[in-house]
mmCIF file with all atom_site columns, C-alpha atoms and ligand atoms in Angstrom:
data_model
loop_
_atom_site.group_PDB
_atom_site.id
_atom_site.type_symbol
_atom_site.label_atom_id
_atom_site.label_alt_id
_atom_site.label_comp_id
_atom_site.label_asym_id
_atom_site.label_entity_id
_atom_site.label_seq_id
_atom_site.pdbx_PDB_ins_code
_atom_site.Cartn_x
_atom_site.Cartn_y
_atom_site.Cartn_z
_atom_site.occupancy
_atom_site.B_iso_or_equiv
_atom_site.pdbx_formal_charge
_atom_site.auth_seq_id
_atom_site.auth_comp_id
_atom_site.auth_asym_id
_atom_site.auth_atom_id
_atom_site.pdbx_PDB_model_num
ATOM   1   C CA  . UNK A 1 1   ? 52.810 -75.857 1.534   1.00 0.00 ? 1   UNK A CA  1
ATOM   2   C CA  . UNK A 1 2   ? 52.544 -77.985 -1.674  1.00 0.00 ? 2   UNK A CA  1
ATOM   3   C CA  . UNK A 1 3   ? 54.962 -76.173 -4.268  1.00 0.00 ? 3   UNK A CA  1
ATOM   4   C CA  . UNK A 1 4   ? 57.914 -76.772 -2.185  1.00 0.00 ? 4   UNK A CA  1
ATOM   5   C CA  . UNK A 1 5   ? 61.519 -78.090 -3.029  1.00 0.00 ? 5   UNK A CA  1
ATOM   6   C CA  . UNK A 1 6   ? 64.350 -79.041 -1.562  1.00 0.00 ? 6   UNK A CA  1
ATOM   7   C CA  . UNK A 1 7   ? 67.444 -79.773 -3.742  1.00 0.00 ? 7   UNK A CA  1
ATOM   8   C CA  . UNK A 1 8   ? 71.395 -79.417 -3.426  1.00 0.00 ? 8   UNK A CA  1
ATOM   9   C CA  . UNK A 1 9   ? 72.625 -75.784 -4.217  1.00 0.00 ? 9   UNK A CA  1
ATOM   10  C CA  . UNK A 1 10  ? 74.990 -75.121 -7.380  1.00 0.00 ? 10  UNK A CA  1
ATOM   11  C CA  . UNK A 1 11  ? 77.148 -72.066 -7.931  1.00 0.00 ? 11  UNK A CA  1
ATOM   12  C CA  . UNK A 1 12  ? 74.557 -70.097 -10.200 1.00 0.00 ? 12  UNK A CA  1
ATOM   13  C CA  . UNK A 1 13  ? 72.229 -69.991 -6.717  1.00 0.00 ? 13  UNK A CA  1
ATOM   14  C CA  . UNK A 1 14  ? 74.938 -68.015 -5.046  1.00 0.00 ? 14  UNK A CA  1
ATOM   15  C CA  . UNK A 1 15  ? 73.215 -64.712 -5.692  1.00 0.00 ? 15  UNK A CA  1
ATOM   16  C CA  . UNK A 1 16  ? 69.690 -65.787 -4.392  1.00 0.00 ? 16  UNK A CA  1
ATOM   17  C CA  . UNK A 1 17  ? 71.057 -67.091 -1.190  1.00 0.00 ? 17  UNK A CA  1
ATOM   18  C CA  . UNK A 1 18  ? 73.083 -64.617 -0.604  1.00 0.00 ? 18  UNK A CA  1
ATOM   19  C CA  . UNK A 1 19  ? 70.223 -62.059 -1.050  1.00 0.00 ? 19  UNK A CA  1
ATOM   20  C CA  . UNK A 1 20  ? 68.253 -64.393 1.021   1.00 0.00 ? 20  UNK A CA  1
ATOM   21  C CA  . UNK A 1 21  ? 70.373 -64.693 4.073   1.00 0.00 ? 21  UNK A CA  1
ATOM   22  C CA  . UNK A 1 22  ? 71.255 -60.777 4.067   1.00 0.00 ? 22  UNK A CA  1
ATOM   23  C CA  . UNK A 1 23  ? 67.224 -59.916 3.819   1.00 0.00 ? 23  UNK A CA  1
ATOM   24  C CA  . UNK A 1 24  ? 66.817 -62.432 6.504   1.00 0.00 ? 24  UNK A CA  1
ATOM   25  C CA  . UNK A 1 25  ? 69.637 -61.517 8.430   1.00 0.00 ? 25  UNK A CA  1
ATOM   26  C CA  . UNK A 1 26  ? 68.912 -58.008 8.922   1.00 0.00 ? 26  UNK A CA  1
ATOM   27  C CA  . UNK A 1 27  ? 65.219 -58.208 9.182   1.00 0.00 ? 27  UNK A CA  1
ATOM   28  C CA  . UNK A 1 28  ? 64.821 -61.694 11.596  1.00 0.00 ? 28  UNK A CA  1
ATOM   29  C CA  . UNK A 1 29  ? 68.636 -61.585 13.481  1.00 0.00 ? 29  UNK A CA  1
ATOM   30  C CA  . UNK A 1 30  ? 68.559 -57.720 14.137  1.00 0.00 ? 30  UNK A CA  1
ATOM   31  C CA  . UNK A 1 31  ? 65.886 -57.903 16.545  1.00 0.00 ? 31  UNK A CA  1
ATOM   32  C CA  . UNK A 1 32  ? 68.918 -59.235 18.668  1.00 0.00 ? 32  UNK A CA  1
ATOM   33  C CA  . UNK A 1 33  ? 72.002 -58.038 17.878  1.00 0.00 ? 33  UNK A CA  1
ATOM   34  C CA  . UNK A 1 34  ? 73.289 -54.684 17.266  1.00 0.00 ? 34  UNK A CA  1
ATOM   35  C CA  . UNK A 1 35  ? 73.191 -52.923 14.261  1.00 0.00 ? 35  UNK A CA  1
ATOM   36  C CA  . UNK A 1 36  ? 77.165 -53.496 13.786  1.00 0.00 ? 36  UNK A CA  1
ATOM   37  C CA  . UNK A 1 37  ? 77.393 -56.782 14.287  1.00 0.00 ? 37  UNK A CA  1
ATOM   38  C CA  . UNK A 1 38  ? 74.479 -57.452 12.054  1.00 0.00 ? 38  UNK A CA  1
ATOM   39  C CA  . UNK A 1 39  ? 76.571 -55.640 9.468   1.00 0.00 ? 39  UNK A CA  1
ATOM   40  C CA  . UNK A 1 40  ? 79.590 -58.028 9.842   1.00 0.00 ? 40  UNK A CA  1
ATOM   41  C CA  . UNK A 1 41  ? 77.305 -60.952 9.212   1.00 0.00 ? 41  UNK A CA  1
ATOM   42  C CA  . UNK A 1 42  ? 76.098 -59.182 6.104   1.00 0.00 ? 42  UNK A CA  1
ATOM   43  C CA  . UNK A 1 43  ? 78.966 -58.885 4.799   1.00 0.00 ? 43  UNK A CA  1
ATOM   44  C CA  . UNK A 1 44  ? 80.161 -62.268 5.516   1.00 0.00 ? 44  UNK A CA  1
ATOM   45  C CA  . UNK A 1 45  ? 77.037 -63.368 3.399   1.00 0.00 ? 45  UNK A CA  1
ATOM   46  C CA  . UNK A 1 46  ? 78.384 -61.344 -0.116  1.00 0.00 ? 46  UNK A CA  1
ATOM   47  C CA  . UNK A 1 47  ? 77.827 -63.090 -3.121  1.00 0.00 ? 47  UNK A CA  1
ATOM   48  C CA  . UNK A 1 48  ? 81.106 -64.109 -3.805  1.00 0.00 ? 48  UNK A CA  1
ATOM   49  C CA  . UNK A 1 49  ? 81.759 -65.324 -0.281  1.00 0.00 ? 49  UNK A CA  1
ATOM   50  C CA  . UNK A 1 50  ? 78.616 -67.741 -0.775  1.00 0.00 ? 50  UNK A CA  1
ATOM   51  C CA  . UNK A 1 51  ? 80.079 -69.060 -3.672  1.00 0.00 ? 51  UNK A CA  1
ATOM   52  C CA  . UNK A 1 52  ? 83.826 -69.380 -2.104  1.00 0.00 ? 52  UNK A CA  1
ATOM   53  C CA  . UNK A 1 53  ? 82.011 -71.608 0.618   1.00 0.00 ? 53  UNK A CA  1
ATOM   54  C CA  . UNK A 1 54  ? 79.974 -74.237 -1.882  1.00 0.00 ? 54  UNK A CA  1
ATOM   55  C CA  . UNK A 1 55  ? 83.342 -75.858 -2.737  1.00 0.00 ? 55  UNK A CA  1
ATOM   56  C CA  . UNK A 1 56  ? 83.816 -76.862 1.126   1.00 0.00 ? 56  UNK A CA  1
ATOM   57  C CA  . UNK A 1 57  ? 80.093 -77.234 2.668   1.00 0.00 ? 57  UNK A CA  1
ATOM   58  C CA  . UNK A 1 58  ? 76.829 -79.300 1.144   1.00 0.00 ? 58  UNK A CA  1
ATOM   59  C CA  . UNK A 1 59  ? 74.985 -76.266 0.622   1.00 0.00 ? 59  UNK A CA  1
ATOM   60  C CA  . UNK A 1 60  ? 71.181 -77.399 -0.012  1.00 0.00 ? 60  UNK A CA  1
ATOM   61  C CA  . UNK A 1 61  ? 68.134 -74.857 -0.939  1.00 0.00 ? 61  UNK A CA  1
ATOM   62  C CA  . UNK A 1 62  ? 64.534 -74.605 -0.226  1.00 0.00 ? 62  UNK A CA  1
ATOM   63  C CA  . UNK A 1 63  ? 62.874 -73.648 -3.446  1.00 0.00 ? 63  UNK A CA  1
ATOM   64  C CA  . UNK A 1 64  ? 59.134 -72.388 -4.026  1.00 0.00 ? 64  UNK A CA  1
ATOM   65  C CA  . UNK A 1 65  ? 58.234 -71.962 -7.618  1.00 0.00 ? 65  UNK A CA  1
ATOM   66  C CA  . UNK A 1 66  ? 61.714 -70.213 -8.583  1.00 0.00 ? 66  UNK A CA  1
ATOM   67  C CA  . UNK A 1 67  ? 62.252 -68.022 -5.903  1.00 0.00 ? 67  UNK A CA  1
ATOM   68  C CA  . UNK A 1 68  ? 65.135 -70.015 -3.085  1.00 0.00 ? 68  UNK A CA  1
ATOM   69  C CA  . UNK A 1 69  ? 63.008 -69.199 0.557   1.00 0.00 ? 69  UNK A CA  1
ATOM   70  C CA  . UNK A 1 70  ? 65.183 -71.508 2.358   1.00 0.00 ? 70  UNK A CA  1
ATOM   71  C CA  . UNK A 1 71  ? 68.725 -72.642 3.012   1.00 0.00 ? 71  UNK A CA  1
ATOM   72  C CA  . UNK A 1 72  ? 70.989 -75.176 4.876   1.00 0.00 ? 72  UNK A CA  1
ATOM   73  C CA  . UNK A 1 73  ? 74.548 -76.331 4.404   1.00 0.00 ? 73  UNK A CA  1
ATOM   74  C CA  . UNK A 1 74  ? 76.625 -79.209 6.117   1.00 0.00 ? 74  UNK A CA  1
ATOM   75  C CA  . UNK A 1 75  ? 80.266 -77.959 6.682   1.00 0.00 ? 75  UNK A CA  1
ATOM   76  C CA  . UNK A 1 76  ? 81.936 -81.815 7.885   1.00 0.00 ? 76  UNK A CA  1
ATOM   77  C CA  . UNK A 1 77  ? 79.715 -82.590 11.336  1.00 0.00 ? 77  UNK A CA  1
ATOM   78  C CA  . UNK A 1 78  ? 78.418 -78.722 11.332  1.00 0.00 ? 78  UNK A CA  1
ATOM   79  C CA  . UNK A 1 79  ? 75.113 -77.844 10.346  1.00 0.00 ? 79  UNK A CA  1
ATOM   80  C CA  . UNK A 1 80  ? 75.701 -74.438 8.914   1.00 0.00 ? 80  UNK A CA  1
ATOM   81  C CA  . UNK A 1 81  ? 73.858 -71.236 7.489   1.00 0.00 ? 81  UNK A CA  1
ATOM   82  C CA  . UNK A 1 82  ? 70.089 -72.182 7.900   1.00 0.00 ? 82  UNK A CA  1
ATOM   83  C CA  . UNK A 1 83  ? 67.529 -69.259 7.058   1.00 0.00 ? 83  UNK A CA  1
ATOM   84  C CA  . UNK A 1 84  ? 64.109 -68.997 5.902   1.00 0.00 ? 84  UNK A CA  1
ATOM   85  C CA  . UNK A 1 85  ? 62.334 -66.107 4.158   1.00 0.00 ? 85  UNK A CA  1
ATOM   86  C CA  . UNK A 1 86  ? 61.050 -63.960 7.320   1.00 0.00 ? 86  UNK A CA  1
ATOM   87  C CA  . UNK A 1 87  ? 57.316 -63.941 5.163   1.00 0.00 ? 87  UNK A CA  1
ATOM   88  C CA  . UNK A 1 88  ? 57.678 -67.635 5.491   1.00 0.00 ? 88  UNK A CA  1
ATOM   89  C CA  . UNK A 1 89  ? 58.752 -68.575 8.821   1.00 0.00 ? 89  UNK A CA  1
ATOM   90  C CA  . UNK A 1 90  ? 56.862 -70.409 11.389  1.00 0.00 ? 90  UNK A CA  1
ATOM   91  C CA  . UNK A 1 91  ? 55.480 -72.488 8.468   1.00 0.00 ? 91  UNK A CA  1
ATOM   92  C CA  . UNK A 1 92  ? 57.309 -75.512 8.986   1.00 0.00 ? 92  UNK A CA  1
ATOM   93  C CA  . UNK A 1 93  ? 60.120 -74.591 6.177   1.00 0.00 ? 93  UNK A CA  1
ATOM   94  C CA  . UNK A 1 94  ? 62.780 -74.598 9.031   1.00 0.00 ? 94  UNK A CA  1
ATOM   95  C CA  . UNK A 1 95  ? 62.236 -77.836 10.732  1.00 0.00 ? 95  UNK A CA  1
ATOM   96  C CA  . UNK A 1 96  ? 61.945 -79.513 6.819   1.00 0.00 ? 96  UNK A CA  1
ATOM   97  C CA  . UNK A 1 97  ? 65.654 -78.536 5.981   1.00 0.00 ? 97  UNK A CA  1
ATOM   98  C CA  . UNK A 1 98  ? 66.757 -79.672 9.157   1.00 0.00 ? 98  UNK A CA  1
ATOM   99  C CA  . UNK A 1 99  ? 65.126 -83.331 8.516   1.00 0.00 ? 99  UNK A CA  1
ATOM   100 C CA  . UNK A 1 100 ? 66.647 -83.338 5.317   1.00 0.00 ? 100 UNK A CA  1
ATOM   101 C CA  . UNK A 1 101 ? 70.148 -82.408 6.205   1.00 0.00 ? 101 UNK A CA  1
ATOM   102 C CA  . UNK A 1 102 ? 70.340 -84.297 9.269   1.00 0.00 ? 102 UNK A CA  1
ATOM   103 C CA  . UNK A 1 103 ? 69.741 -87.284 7.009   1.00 0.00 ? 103 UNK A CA  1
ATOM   104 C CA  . UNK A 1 104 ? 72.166 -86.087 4.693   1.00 0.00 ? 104 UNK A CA  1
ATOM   105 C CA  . UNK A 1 105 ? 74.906 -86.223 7.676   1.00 0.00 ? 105 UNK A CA  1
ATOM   106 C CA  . UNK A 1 106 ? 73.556 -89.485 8.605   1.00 0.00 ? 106 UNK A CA  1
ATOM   107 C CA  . UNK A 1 107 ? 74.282 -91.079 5.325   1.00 0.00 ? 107 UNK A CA  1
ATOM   108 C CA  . UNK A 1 108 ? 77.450 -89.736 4.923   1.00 0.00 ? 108 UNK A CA  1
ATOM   109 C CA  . UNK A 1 109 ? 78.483 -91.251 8.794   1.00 0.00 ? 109 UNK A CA  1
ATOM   110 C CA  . UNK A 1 110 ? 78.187 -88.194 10.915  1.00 0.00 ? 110 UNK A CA  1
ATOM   111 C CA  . UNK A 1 111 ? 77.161 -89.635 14.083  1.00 0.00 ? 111 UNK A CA  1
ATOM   112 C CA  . UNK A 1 112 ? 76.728 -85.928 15.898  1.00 0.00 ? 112 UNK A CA  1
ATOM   113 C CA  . UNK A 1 113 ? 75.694 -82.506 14.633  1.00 0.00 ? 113 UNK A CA  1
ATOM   114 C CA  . UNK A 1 114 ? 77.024 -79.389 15.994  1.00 0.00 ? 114 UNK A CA  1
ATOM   115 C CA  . UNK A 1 115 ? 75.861 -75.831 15.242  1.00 0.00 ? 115 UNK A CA  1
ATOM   116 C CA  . UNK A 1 116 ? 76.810 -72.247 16.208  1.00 0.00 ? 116 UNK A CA  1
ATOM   117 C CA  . UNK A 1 117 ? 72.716 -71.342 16.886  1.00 0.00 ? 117 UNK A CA  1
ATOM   118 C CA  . UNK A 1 118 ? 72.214 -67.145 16.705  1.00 0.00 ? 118 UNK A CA  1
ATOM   119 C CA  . UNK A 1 119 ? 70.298 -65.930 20.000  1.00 0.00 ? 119 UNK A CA  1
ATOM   120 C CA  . UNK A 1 120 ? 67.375 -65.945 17.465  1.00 0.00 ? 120 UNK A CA  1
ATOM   121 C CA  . UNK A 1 121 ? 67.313 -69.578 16.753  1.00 0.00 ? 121 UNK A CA  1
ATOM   122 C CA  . UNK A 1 122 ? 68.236 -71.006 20.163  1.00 0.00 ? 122 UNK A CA  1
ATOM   123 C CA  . UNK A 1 123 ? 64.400 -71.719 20.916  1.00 0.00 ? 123 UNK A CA  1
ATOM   124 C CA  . UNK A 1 124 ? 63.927 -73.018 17.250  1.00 0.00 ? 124 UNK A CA  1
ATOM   125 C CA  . UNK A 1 125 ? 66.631 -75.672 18.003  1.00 0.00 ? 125 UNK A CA  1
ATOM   126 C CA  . UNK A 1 126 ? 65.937 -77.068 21.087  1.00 0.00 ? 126 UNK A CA  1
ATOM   127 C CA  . UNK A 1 127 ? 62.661 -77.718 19.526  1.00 0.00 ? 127 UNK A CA  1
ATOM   128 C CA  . UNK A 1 128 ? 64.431 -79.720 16.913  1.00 0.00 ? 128 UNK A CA  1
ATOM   129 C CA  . UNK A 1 129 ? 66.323 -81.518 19.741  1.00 0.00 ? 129 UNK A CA  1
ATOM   130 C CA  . UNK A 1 130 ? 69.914 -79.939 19.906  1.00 0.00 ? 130 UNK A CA  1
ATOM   131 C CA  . UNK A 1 131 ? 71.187 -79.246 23.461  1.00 0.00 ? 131 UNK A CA  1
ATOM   132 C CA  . UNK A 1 132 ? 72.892 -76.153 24.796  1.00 0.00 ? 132 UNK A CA  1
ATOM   133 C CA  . UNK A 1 133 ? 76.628 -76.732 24.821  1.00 0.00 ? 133 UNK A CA  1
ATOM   134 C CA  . UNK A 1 134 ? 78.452 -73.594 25.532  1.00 0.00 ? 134 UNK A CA  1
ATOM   135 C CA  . UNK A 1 135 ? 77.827 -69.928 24.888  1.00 0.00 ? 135 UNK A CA  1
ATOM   136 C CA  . UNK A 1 136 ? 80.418 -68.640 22.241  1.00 0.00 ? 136 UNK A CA  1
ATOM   137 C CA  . UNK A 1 137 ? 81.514 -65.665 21.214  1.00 0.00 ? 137 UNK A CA  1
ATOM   138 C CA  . UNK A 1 138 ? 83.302 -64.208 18.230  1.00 0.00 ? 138 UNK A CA  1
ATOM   139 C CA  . UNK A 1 139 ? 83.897 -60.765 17.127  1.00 0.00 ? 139 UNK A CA  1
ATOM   140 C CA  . UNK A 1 140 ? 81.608 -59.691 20.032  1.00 0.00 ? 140 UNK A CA  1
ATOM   141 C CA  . UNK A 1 141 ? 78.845 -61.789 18.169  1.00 0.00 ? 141 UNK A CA  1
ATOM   142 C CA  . UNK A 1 142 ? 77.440 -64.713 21.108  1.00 0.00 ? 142 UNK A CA  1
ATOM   143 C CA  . UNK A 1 143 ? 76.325 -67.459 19.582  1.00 0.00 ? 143 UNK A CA  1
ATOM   144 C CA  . UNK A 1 144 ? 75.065 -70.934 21.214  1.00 0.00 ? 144 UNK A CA  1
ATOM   145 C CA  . UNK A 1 145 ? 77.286 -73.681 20.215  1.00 0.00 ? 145 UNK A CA  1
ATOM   146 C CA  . UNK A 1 146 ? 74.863 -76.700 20.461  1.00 0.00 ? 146 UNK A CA  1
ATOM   147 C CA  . UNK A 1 147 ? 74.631 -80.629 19.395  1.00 0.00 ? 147 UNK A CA  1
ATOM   148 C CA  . UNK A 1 148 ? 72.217 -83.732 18.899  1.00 0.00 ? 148 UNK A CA  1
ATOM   149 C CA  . UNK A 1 149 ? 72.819 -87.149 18.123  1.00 0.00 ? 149 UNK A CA  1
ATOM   150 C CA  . UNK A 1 150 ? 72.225 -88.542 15.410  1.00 0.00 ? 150 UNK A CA  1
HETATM 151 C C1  . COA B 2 .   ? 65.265 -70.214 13.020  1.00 0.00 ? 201 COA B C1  1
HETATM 152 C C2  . COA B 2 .   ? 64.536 -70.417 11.698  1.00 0.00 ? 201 COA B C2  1
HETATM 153 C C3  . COA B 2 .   ? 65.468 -71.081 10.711  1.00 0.00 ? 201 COA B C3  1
HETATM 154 C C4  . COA B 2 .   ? 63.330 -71.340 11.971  1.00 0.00 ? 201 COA B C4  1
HETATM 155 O O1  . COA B 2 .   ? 62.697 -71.622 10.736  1.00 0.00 ? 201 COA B O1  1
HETATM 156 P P1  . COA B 2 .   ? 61.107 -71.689 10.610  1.00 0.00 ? 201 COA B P1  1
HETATM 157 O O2  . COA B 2 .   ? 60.781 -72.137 9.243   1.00 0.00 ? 201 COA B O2  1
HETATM 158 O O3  . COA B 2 .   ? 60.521 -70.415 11.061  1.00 0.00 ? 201 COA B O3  1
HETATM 159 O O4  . COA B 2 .   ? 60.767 -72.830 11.698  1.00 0.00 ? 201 COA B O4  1
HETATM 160 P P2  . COA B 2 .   ? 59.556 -73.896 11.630  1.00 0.00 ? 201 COA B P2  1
HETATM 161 O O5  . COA B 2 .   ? 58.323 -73.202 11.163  1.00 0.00 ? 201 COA B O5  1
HETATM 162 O O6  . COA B 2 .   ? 59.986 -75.101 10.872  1.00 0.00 ? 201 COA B O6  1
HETATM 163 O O7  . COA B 2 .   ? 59.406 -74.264 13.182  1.00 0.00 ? 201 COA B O7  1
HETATM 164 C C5  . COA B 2 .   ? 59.570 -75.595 13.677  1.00 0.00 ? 201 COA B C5  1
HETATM 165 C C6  . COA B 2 .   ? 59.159 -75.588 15.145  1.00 0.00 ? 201 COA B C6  1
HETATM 166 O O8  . COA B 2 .   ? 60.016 -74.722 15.891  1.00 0.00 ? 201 COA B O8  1
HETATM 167 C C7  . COA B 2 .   ? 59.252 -73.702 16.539  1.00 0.00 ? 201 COA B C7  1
HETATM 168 N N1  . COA B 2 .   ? 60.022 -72.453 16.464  1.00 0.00 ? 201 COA B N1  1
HETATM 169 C C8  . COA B 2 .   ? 60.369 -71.765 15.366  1.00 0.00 ? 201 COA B C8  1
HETATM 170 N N2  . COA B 2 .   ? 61.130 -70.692 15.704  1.00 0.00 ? 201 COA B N2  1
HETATM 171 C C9  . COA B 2 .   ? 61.238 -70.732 17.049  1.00 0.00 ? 201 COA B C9  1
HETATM 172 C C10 . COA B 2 .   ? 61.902 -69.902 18.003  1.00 0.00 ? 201 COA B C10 1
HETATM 173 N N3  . COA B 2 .   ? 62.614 -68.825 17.630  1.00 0.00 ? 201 COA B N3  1
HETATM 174 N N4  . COA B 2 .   ? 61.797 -70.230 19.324  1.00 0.00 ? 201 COA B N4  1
HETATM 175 C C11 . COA B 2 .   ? 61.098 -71.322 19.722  1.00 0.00 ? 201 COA B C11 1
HETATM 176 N N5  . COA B 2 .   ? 60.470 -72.155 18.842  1.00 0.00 ? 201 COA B N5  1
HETATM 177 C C12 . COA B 2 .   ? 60.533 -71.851 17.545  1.00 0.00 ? 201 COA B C12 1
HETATM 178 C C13 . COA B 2 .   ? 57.971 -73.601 15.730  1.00 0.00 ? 201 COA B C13 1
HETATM 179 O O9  . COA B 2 .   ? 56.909 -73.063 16.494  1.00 0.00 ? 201 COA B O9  1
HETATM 180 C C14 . COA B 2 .   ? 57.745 -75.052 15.339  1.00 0.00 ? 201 COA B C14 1
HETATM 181 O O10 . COA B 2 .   ? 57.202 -75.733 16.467  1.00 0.00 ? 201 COA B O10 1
HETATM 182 P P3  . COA B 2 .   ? 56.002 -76.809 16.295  1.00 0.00 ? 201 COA B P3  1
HETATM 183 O O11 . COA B 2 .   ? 56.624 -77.967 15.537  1.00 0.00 ? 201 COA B O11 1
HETATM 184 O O12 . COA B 2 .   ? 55.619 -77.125 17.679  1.00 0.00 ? 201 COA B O12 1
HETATM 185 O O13 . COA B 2 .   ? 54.956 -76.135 15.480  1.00 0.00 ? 201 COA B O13 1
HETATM 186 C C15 . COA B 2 .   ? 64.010 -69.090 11.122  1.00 0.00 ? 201 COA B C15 1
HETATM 187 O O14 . COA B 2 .   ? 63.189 -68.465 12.061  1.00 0.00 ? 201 COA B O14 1
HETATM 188 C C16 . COA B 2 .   ? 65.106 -68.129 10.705  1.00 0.00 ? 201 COA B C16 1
HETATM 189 O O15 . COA B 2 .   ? 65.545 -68.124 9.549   1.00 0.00 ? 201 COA B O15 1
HETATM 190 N N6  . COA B 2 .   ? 65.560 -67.247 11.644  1.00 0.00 ? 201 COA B N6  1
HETATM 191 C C17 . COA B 2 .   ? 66.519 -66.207 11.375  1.00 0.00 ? 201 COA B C17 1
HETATM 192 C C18 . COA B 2 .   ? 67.863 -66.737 10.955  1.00 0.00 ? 201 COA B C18 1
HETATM 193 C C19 . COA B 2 .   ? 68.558 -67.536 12.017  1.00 0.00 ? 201 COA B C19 1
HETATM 194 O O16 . COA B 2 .   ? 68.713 -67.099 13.155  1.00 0.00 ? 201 COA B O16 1
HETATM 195 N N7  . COA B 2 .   ? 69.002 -68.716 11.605  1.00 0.00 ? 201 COA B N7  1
HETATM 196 C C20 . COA B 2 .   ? 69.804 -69.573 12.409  1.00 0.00 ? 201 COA B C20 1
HETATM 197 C C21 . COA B 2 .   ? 71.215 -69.174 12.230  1.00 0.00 ? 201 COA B C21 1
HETATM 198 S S1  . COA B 2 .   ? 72.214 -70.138 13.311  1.00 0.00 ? 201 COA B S1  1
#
């Protein structure tokens, strides 16, 4: 895909990534997890919440034309809050913000990534080269908690 961007996020793209990660959430992440805890993640991914978040995370944004199809954040060593437009996935979008923030991390000294991978990503990951950790889980949501070197 030629049109595509990748650039830091600012606080006026809080809206489109929030709408972004809820579409995503509920339409890619529901196909494992129940309907309620789906609905605690939505909520978690509010507008304003976004926003709240930018001032402590790298938040970065995959941008085609001016629609935002992608998004990543650093949080410190965690790779946080990746999702990708479910009419764009499996097009290489995913693996493209991982690149780039892993050498975001780099240059900024972070010498190991962690991540708290959904049951829907855990495949997606290992591809990427993160290995399985532990199994987590918070508010009755399990997660993957897995790392790679950098
Ligand atoms: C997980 C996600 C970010 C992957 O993004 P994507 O743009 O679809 O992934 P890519 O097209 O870059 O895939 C890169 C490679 O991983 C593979 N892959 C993608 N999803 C996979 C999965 N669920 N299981 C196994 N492999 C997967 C692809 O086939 C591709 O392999 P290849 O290089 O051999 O062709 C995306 O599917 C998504 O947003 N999922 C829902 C939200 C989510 O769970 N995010 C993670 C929160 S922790």
């Amino acid at each position: 895909m030629e049109d595509l961007v990748i650039r830091a996020a600012c606080l006026d793209d809080a809206a489109a990534i929030s709408t972004l990660v809820q579409r995503t959430v509920r339409i890619s992440n529901g196909k494992d997890y129940p309907a309620n805890s789906i609905e605690l993640i939505v909520a978690n991914f509010a507008a304003d919440k976004v926003g709240e978040r930018m001032a402590e995370r790298d938040v970065f944004v995959c941008q085609q034309g001016d629609r935002v199809v992608g998004t990543i954040a650093l949080g410190g060593d965690r790779l946080r809050t990746l999702f990708v437009d479910p009419d764009l996935q499996h097009t290489g979008i995913g693996a493209r913000l991982v690149d780039h923030l892993e050498a975001h991390a780099r240059k900024g000294g972070v010498r190991e990534l962690t991540l708290s991978s959904s049951l829907t990503a855990r495949g997606f990951y290992e591809r990427m080269g993160y290995r399985l950790i532990a199994l987590e889980e918070h508010d009755g949501v399990s997660t993957f908690l897995m790392g790679k070197l950098l």
